[in-house]
PDB file of C-alpha atoms in Angstrom:
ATOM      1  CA  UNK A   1    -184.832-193.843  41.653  1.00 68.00           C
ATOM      2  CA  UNK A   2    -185.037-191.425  38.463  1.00 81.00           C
ATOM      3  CA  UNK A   3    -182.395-188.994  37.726  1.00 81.00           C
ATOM      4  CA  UNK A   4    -183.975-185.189  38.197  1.00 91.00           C
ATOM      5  CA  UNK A   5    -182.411-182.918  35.401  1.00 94.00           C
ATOM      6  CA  UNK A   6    -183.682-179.440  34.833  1.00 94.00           C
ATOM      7  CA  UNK A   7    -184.864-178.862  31.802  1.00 94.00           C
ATOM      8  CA  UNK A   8    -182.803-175.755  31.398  1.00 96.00           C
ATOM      9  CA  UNK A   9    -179.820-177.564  32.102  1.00 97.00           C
ATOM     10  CA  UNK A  10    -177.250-177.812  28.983  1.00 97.00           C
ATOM     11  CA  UNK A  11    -176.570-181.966  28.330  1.00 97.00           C
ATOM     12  CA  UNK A  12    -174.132-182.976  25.561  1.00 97.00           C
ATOM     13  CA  UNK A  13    -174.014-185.766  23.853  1.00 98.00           C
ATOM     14  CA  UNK A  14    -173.515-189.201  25.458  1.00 97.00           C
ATOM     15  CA  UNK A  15    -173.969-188.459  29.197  1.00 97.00           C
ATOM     16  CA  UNK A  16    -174.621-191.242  31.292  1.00 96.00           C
ATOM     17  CA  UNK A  17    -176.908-190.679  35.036  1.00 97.00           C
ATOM     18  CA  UNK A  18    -177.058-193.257  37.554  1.00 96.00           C
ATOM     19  CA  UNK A  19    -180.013-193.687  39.911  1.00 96.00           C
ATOM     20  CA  UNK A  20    -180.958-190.596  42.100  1.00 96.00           C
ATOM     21  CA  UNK A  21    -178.490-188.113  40.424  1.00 97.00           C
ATOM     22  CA  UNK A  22    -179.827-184.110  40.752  1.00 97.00           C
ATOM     23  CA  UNK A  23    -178.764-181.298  37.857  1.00 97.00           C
ATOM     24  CA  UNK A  24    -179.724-177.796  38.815  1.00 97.00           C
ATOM     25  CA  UNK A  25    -180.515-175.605  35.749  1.00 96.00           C
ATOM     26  CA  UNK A  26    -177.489-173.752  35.712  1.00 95.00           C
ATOM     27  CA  UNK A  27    -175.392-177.021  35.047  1.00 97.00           C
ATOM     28  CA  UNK A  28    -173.110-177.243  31.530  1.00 98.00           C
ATOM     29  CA  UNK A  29    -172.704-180.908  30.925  1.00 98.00           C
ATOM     30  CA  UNK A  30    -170.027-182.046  28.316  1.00 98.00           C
ATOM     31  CA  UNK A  31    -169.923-184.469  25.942  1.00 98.00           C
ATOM     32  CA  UNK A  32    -169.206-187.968  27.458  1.00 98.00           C
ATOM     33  CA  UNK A  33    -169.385-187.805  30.651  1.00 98.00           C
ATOM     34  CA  UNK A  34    -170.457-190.479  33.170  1.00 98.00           C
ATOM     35  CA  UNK A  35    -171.881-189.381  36.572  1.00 98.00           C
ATOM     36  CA  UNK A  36    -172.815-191.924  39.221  1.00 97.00           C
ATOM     37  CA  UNK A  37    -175.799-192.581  41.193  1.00 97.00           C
ATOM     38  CA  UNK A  38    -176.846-189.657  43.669  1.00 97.00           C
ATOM     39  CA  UNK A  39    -174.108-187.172  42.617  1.00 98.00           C
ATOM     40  CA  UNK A  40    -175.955-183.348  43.162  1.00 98.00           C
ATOM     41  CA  UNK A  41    -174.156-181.217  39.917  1.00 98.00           C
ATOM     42  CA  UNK A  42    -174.898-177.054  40.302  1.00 97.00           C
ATOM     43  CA  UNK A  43    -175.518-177.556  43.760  1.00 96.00           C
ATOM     44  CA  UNK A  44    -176.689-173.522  44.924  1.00 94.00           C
ATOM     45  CA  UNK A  45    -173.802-171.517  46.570  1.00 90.00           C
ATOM     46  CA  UNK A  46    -174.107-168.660  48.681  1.00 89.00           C
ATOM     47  CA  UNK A  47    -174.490-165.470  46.844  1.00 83.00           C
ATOM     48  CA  UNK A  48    -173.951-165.223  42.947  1.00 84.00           C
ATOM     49  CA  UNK A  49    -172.031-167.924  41.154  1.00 88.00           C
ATOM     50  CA  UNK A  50    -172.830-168.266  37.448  1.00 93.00           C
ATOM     51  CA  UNK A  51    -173.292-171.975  36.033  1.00 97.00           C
ATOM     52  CA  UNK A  52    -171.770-174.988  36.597  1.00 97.00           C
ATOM     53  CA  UNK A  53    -169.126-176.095  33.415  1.00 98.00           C
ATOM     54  CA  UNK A  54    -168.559-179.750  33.704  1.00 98.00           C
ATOM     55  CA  UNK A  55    -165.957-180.620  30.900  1.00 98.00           C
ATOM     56  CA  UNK A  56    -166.062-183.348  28.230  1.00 98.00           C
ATOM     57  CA  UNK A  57    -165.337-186.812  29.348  1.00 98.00           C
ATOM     58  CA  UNK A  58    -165.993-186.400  33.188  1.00 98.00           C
ATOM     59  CA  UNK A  59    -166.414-189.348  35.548  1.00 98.00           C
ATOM     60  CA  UNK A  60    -168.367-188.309  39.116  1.00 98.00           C
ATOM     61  CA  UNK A  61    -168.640-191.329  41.124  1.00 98.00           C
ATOM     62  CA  UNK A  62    -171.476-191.688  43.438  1.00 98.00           C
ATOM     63  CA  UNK A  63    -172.406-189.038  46.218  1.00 98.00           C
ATOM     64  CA  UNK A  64    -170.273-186.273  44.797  1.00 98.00           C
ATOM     65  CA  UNK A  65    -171.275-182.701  45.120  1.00 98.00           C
ATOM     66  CA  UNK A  66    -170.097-179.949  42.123  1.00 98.00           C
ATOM     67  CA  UNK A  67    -171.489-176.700  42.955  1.00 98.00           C
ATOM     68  CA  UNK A  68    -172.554-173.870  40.812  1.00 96.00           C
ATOM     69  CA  UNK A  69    -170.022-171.261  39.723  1.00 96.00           C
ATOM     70  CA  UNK A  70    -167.161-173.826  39.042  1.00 97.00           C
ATOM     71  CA  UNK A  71    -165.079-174.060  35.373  1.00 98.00           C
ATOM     72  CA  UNK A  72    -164.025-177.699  35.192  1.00 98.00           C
ATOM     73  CA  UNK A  73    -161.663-178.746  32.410  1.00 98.00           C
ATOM     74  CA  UNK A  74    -161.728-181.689  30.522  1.00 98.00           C
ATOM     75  CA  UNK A  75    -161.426-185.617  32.161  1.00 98.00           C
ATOM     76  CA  UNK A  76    -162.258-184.812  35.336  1.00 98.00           C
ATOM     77  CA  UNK A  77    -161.936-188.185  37.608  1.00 98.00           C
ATOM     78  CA  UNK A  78    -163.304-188.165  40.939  1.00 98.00           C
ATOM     79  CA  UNK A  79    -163.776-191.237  43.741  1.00 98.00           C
ATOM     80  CA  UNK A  80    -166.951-191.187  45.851  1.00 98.00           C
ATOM     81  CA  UNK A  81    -168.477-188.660  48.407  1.00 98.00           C
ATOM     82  CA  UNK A  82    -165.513-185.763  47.071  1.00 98.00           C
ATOM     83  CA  UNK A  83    -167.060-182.254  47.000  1.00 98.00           C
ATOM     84  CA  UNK A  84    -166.364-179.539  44.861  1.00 98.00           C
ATOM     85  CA  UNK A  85    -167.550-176.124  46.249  1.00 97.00           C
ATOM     86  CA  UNK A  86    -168.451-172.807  44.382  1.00 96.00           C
ATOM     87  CA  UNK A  87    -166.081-170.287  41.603  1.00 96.00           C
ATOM     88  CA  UNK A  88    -163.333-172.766  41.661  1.00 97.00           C
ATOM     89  CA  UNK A  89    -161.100-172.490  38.575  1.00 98.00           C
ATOM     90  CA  UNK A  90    -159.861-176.219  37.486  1.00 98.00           C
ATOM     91  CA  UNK A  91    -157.831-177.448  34.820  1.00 98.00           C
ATOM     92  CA  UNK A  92    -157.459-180.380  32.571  1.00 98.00           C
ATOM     93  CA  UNK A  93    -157.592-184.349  34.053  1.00 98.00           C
ATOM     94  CA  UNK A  94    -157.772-183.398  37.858  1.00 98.00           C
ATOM     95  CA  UNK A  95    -158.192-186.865  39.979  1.00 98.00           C
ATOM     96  CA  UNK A  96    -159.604-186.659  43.178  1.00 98.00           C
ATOM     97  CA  UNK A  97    -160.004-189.115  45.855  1.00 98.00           C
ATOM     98  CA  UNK A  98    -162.834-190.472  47.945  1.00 98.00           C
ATOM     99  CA  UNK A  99    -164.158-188.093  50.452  1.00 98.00           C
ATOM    100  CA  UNK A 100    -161.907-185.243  49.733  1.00 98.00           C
ATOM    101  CA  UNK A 101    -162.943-181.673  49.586  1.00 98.00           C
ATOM    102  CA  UNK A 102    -162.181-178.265  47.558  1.00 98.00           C
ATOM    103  CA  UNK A 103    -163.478-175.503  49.563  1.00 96.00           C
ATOM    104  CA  UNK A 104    -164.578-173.240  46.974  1.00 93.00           C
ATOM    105  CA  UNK A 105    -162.589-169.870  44.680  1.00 96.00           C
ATOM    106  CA  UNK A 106    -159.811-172.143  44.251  1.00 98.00           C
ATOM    107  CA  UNK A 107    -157.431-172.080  41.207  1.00 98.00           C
ATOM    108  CA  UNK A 108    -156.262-175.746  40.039  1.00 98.00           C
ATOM    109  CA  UNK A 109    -153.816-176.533  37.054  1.00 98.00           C
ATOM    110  CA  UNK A 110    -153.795-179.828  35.134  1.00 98.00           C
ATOM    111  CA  UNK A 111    -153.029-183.158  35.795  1.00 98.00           C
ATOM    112  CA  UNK A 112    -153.255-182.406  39.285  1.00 98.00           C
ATOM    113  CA  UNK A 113    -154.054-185.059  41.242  1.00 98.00           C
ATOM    114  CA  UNK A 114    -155.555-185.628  44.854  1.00 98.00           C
ATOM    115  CA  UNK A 115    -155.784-188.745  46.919  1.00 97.00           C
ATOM    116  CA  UNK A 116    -158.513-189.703  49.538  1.00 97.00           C
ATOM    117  CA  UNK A 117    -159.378-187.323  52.522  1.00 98.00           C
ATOM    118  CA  UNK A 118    -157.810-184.341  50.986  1.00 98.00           C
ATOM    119  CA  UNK A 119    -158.841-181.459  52.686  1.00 98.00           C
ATOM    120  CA  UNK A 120    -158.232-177.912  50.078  1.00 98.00           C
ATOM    121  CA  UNK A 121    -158.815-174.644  51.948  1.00 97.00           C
ATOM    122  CA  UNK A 122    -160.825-171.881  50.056  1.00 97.00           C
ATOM    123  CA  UNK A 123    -158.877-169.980  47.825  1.00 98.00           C
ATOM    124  CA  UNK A 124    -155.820-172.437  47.616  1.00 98.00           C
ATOM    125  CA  UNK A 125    -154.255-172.058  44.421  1.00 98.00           C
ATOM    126  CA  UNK A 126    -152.337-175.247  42.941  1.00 98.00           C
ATOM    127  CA  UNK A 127    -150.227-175.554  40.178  1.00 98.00           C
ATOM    128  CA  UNK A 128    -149.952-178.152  36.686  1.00 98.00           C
ATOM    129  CA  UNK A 129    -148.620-181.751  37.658  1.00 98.00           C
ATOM    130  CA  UNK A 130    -149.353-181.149  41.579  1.00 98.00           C
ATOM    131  CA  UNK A 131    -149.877-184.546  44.219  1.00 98.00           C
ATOM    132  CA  UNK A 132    -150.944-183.869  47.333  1.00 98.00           C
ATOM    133  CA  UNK A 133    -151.731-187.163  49.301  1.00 98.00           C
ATOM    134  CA  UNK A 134    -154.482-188.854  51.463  1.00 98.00           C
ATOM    135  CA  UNK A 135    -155.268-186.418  54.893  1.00 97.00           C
ATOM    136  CA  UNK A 136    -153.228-183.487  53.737  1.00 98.00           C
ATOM    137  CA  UNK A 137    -154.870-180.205  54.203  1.00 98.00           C
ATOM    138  CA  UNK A 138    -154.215-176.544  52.578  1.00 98.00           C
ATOM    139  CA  UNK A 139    -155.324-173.768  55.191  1.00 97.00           C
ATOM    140  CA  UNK A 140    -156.472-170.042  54.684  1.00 96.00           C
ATOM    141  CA  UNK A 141    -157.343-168.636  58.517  1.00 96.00           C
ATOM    142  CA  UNK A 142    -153.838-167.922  60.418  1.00 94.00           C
ATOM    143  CA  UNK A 143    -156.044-166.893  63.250  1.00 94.00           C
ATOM    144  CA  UNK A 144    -159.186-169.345  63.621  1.00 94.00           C
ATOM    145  CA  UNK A 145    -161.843-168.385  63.613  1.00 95.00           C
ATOM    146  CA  UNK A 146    -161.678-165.092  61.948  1.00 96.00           C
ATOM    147  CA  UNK A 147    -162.349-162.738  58.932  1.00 95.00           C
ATOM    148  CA  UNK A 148    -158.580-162.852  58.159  1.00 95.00           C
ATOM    149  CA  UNK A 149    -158.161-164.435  54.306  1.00 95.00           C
ATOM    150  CA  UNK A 150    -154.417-165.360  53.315  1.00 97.00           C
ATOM    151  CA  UNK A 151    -154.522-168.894  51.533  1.00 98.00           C
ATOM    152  CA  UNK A 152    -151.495-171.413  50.393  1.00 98.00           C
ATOM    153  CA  UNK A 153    -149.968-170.919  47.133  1.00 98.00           C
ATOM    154  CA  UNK A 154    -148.590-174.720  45.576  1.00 98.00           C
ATOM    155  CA  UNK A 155    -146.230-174.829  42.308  1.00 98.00           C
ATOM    156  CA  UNK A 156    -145.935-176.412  39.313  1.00 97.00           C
ATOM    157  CA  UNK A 157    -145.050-180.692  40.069  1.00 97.00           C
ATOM    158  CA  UNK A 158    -145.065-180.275  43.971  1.00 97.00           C
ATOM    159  CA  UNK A 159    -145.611-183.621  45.831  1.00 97.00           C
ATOM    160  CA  UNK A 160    -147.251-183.088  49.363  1.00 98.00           C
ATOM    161  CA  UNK A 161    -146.867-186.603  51.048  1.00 97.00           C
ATOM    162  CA  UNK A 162    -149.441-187.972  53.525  1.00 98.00           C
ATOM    163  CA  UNK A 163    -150.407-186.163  56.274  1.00 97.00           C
ATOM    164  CA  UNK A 164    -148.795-182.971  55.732  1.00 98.00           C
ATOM    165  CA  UNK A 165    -150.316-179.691  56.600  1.00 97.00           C
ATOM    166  CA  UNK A 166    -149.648-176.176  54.557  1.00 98.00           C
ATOM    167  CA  UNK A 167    -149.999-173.566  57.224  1.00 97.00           C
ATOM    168  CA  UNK A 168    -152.079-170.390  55.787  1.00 98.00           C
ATOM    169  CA  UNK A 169    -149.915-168.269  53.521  1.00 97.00           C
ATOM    170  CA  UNK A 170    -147.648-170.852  52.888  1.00 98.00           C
ATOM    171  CA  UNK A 171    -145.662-170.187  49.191  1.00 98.00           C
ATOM    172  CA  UNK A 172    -144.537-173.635  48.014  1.00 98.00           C
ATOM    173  CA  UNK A 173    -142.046-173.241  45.209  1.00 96.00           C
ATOM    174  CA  UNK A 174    -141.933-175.384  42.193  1.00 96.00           C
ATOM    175  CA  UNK A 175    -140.996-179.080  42.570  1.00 95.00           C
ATOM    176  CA  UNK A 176    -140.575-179.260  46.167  1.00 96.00           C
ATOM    177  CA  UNK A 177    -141.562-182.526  48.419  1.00 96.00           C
ATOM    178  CA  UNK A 178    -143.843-181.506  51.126  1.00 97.00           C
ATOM    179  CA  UNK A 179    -142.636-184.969  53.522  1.00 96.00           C
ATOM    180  CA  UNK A 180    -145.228-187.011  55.059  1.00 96.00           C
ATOM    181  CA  UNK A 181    -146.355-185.578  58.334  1.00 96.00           C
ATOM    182  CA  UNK A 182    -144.690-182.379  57.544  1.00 97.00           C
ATOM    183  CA  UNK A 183    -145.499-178.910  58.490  1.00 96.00           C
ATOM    184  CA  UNK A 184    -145.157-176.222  55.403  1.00 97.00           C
ATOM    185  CA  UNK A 185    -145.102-172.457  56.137  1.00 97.00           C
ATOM    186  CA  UNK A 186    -143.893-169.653  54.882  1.00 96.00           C
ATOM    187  CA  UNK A 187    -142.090-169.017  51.447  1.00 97.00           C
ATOM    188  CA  UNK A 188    -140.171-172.684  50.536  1.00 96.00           C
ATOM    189  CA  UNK A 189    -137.879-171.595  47.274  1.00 94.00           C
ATOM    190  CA  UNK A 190    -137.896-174.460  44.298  1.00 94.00           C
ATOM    191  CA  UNK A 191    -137.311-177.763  44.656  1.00 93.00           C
ATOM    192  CA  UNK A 192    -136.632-178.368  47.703  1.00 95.00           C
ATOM    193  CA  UNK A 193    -137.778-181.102  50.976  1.00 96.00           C
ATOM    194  CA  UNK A 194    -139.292-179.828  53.577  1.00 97.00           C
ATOM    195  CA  UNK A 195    -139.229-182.317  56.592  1.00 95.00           C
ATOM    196  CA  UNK A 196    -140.578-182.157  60.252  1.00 91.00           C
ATOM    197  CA  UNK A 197    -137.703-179.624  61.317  1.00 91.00           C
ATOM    198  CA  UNK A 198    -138.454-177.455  58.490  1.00 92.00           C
ATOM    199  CA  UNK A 199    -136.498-177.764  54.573  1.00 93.00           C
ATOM    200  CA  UNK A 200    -133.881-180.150  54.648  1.00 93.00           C
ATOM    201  CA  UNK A 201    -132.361-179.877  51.131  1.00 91.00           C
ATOM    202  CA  UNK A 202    -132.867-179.621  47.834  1.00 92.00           C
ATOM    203  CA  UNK A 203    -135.297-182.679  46.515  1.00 92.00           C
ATOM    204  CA  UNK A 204    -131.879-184.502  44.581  1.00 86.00           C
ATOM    205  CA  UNK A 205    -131.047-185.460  47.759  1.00 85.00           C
ATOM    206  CA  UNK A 206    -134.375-187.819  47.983  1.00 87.00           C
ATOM    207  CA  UNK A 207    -133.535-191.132  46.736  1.00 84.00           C
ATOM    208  CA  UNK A 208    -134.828-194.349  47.282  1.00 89.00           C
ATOM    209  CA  UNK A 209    -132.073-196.344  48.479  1.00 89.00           C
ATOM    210  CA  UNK A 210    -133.004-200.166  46.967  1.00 92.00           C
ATOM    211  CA  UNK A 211    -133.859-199.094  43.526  1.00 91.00           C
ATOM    212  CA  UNK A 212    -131.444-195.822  43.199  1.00 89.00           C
ATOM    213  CA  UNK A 213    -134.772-193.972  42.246  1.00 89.00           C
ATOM    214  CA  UNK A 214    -134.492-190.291  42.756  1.00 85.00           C
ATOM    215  CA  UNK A 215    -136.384-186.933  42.536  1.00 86.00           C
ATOM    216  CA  UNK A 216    -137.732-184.851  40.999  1.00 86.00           C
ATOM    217  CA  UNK A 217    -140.083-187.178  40.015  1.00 88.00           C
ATOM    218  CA  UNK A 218    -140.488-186.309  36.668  1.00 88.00           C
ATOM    219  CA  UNK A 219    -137.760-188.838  34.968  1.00 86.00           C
ATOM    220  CA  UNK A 220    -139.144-191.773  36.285  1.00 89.00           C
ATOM    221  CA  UNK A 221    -143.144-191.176  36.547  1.00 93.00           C
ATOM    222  CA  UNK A 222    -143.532-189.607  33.830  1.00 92.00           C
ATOM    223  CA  UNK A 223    -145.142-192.735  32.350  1.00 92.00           C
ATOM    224  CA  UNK A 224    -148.388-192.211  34.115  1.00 92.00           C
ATOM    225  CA  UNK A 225    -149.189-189.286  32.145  1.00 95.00           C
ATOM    226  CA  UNK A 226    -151.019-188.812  28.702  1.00 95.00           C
ATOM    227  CA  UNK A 227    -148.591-188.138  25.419  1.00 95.00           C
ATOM    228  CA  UNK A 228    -149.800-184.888  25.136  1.00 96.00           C
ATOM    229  CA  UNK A 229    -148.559-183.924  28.331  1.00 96.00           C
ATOM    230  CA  UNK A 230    -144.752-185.540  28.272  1.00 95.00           C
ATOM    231  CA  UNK A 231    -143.199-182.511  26.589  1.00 95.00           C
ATOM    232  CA  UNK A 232    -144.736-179.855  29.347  1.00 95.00           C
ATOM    233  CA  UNK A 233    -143.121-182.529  31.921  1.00 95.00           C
ATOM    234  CA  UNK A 234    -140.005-182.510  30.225  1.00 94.00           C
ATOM    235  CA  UNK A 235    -140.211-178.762  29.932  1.00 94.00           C
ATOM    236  CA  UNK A 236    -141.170-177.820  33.657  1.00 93.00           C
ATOM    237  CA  UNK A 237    -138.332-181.007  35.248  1.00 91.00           C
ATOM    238  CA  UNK A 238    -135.438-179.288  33.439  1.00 91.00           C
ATOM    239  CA  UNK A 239    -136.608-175.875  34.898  1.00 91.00           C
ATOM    240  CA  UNK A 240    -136.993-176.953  38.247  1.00 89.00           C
ATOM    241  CA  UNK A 241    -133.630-179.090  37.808  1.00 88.00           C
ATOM    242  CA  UNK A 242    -131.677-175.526  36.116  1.00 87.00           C
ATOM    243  CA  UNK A 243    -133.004-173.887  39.480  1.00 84.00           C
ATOM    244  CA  UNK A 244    -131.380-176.654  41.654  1.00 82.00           C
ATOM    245  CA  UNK A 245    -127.931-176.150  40.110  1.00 81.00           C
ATOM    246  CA  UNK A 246    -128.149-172.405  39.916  1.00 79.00           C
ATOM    247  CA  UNK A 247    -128.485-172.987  43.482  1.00 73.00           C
ATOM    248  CA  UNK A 248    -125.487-174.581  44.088  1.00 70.00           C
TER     249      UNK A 248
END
């Protein structure tokens, strides 16, 4: 089956469509990019959304759904089935995992990446250097179902382990570990673990007992990042690690 590209839609140089793959007219294709069979890119949104900016070097895997109204940064690397809804704001060299979903006016900083069955309420806002981990969800409605709006809030190098849920209006501060199967709410201060009974300590006090590996994470992951990013790493770990002791 043929790709269908509008005409009007802007195409850099170099992209690659698989089979079945649909581009609305107010699409914005970098350079580079690679987008896999039967992805939909400018899907329509409810109401008015502007176009669809796709960044250089993208790769969509099959079935994924980018609708209009989104600004996606650079590297974009997505698994299969993910959808991306309308006037989300995204940053460099976000990863996202098979079948996981952002829900639209969202705000999302760079490097951040999400793993499988991510669920990311509308209007969650998500800081640089962010994890959040397969089956964690971000909510907005402290009252379902109503009109009522108030959406989580997730700092700079914040891990959210699997299974974790960020109540609406949740504020997580900078560096903190969201534990697996975890309930966040309210305002969490920097760097600190937030367990099943609530936070439990400041995230120096995670360590992995065989390999004397602690957090933050940032001195001994830091590896898995690009060279242009180490020195913002460097820069936002000593922060987080100046707020710790201040804390003391």
């Amino acid at each position: 089956m043929d790709a269908m590209i509008d005409p009007k839609a802007s195409i850099g140089a170099n992209v690659r469509f698989g089979a079945g793959v649909r581009v609305y007219a107010n699409a914005e294709i970098g350079d580079n990019c690679t987008i896999g069979d039967f992805c939909i890119l400018g899907h329509p949104g409810p109401g008015e959304n502007g176009p669809l900016k796709l960044g250089a070097g993208a790769t969509v895997r099959s079935h994924s759904v980018l609708y209009e109204g989104s600004t996606i940064g650079p590297k974009l690397e997505t698994g299969h089935h993910i959808v991306i809804r309308e006037k989300s704001q995204i940053g460099e060299n976000l990863r996202v995992g098979n079948f996981s979903d952002i829900e639209g006016t969202c705000k999302i900083g760079d490097f951040t990446r999400l793993h499988g069955y991510a669920h990311v309420g509308k209007g969650t806002q998500i800081g640089d250097f962010v994890w959040l981990f397969s089956l964690t969800t971000t909510m907005n409605d402290p009252l379902p179902p109503s009109h009522i709006h108030d959406p989580v809030t997730i700092g700079d190098m914040v891990t959210v382990c699997v299974n974790a849920q960020c109540m609406p209006g949740t504020r997580i501060g900078r560096g903190c570990l969201i534990a697996a199967g975890a309930l966040a709410e309210g305002e969490i201060p920097e760097g600190q673990i937030v367990g099943r009974n609530g936070i439990e300590g400041p995230v120096n006090f995670a360590m992995h007992m065989a390999t004397r590996t602690r957090h933050p994470w940032h001195k001994h992951f830091a590896d898995a990042y690009p060279d242009h990013a180490q020195d913002r790493i460097k820069a936002l770990g000593a922060e987080i690690e100046a707020a710790l002791l201040a804390a003391m």
